[in-house]
Coordinates of C-alpha atoms and ligand atoms in Angstrom, one line a residue:
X1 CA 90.2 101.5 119.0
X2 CA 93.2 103.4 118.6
X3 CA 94.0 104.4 114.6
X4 CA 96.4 102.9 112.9
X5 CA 99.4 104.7 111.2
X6 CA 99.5 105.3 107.5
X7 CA 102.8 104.6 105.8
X8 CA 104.1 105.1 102.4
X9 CA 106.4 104.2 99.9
X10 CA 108.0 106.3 97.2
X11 CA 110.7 106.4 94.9
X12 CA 112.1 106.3 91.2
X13 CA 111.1 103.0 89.0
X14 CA 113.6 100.5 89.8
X15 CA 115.2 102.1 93.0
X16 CA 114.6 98.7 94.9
X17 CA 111.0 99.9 96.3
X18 CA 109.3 96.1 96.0
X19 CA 112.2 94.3 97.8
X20 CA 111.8 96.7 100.7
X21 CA 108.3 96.0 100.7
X22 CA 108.7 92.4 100.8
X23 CA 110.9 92.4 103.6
X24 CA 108.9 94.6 105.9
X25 CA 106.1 92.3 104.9
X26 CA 108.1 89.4 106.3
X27 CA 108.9 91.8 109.2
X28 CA 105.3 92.6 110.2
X29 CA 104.2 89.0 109.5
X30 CA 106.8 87.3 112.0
X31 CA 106.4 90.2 114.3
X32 CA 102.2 89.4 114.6
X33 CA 101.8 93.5 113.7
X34 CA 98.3 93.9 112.1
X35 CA 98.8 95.2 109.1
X36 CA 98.0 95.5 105.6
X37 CA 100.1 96.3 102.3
X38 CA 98.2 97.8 99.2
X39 CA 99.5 99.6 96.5
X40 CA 99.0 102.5 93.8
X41 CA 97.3 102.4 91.1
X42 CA 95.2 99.7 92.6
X43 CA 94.3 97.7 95.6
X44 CA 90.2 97.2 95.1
X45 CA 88.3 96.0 91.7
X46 CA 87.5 99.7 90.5
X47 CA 91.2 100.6 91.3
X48 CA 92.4 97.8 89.4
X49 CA 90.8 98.5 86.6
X50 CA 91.8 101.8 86.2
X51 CA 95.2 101.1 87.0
X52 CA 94.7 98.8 83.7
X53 CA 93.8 101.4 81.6
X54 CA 96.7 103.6 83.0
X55 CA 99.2 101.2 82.7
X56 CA 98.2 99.8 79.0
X57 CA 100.5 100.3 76.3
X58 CA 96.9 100.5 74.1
X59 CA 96.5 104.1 75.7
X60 CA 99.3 105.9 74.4
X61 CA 97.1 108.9 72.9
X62 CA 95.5 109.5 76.9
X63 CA 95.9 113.2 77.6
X64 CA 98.3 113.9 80.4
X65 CA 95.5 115.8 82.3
X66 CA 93.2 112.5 81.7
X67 CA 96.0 110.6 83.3
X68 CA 96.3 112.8 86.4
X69 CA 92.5 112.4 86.9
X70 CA 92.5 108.9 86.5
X71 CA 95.3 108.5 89.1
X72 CA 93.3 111.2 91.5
X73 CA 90.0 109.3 91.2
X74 CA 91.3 105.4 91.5
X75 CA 93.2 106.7 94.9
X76 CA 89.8 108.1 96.0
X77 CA 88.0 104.6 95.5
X78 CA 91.2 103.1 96.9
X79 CA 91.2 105.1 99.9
X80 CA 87.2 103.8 100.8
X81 CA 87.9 100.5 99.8
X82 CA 90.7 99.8 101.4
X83 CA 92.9 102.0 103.6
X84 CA 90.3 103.5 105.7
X85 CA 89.0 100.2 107.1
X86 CA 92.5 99.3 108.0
X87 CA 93.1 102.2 109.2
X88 CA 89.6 102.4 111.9
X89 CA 90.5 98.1 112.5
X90 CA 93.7 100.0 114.4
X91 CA 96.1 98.3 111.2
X92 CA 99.0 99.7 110.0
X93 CA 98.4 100.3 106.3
X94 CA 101.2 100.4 104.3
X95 CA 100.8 101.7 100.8
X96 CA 103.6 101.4 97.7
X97 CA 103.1 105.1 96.2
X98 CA 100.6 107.8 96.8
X99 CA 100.1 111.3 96.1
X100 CA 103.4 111.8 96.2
X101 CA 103.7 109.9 93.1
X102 CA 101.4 111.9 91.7
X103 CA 103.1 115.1 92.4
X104 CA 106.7 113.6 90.9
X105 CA 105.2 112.1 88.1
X106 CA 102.4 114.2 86.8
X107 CA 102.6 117.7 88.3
X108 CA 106.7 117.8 87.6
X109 CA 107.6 115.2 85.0
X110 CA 104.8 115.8 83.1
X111 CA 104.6 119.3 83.5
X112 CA 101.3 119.6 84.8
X113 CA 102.2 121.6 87.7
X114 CA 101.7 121.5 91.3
X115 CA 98.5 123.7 91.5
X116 CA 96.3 121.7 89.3
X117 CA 97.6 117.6 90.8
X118 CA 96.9 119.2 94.6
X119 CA 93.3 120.7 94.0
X120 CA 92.4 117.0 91.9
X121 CA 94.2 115.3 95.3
X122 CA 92.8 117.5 97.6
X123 CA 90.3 114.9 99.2
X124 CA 93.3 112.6 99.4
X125 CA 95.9 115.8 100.9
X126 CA 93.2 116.7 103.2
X127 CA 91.8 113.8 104.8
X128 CA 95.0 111.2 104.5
X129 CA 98.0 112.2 104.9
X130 CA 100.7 110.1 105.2
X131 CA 101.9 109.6 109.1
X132 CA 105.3 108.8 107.4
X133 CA 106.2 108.7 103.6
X134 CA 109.7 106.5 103.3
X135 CA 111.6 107.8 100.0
X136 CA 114.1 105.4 98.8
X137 CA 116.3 107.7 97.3
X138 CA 118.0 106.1 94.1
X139 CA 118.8 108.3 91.1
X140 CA 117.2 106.9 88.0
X141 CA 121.0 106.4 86.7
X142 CA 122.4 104.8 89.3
X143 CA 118.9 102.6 89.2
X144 CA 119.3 101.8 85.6
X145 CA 123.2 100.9 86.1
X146 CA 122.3 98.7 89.0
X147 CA 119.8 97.1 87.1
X148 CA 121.6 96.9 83.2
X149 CA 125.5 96.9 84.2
X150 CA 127.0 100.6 84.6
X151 CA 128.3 100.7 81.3
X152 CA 125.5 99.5 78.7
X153 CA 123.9 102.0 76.8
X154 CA 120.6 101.0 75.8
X155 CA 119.3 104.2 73.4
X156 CA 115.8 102.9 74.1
X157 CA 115.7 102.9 77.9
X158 CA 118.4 106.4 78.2
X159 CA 115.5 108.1 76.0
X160 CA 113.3 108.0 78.9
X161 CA 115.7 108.9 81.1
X162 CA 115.2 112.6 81.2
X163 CA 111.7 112.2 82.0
X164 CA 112.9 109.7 85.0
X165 CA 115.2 112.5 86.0
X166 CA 112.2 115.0 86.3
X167 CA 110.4 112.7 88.4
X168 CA 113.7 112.1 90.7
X169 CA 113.8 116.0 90.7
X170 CA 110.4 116.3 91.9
X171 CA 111.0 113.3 94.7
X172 CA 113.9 115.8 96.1
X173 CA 111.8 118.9 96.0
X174 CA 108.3 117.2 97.7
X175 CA 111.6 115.9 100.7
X176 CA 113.1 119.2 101.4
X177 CA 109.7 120.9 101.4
X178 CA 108.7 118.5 104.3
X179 CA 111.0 117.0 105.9
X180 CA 109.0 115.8 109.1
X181 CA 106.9 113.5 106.8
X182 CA 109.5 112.2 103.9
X183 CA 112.4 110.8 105.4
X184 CA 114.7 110.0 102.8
X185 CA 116.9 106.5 102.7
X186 CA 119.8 106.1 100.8
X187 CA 118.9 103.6 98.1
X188 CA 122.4 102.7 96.7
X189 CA 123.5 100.6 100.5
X190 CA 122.6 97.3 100.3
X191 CA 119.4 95.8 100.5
X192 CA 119.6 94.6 104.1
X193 CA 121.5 97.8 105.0
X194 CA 118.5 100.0 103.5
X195 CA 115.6 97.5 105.1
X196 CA 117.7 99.3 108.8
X197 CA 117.2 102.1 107.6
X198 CA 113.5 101.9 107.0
X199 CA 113.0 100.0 110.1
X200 CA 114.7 102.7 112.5
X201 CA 112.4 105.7 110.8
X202 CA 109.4 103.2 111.7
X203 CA 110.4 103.1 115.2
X204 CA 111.8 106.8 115.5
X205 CA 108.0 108.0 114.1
X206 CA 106.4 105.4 116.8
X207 CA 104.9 103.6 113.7
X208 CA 106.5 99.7 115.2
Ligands
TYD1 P1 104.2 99.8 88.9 O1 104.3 98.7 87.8 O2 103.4 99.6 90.1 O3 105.6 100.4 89.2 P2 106.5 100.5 90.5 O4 106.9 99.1 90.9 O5 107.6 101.3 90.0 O6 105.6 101.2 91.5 O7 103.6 101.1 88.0 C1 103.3 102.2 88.6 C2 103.6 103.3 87.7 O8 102.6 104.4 87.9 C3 104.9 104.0 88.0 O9 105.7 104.2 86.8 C4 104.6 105.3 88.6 C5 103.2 105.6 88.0 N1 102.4 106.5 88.9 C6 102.1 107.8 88.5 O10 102.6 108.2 87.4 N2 101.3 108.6 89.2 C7 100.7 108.1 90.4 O11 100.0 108.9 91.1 C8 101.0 106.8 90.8 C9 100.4 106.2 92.0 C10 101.8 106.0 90.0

């Protein structure tokens, strides 16, 4: 049985990443493609409940090395539980986030760096890549304008924003590094426009 192809999503929070999802879910559904859709954190019991104590506002004082970890090691269960069966059934696995997620969030953001989220990753790097990583690329302003009204100026949500900007900074510098495997889409078209978008890549990288 031939493998199946290993997609993923990345992007800013709130750059229209779950509608995309949702579409190419009603895509592959009406176009019988075998397929499954998981996500990060998560996708498995163990992966879910780390992605619980990740996600909990009750865990504010978790180191941001802890975090990293954490992230590394649920994508290692998550990889065993889930995407490499897909993948050897011949499925198409699609997957919202991965390591790249890790690299924009922890190793730039966060300022962990990029030597110490590869060599935690590097069972995930080295045995799964990605056959094509989609980047929606949506600034976290334009995100938070689309989402709140251009002109509202929430001081609670703008105090985040620089972090968000890191991690859109570190979105553009994992794309131009490799730009056979991130193709970026413009995320401020239209929904339906942006779902063409994503659906041409598909077929250009013979993933459809
Ligand atoms: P989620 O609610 O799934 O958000 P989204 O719909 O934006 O994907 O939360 C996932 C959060 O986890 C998101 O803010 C990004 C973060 N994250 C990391 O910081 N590092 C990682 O490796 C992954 C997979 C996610």
């Amino acid at each position: 049985m031939k493998r199946g192809k290993f997609i993923t999503f990345e992007g800013c929070d709130g750059c229209g990443k779950s509608t995309q999802l949702k579409l190419l879910s009603e895509y592959l559904t009406a176009q019988n493609i075998p397929h499954i859709f998981t996500r990060e954190p998560g996708g498995g019991k163990i992966s879910e409940a780390i992605r619980e104590i990740l996600l909990s506002g009750k865990n504010m004082e978790m180191t941001d090395e802890c975090e990293a970890l954490l992230y590394a090691a649920s994508r290692v269960q998550h990889l065993h539980d889930r995407v490499e069966p897909a993948l050897s059934e011949g499925k198409l696995v699609i997957c919202d986030r991965y390591v790249d997620s890790s690299l924009a969030y922890q190793a730039y953001a966060r300022g962990l760096g990029e030597e110490f989220v590869s060599r935690i990753n590097d069972y995930a790097l080295k045995n799964y890549a990605p056959d094509v990583t989609i980047f929606i690329d949506l600034s976290p302003k334009d995100a938070f304008a689309r989402k709140h009204g251009a002109d509202q100026n929430d001081r609670l949500e703008l105090a985040g924003m620089e972090f968000h900007e890191r991690v859109y900074a570190g979105y553009k510098k994992i794309a131009s590094a490799e730009p056979e495997r991130v193709v970026c889409v413009d995320g401020k078209k239209s929904p339906e426009e942006i779902f063409g978008d994503v659906l041409a890549v598909l077929k250009e990288k013979n993933c459809l």
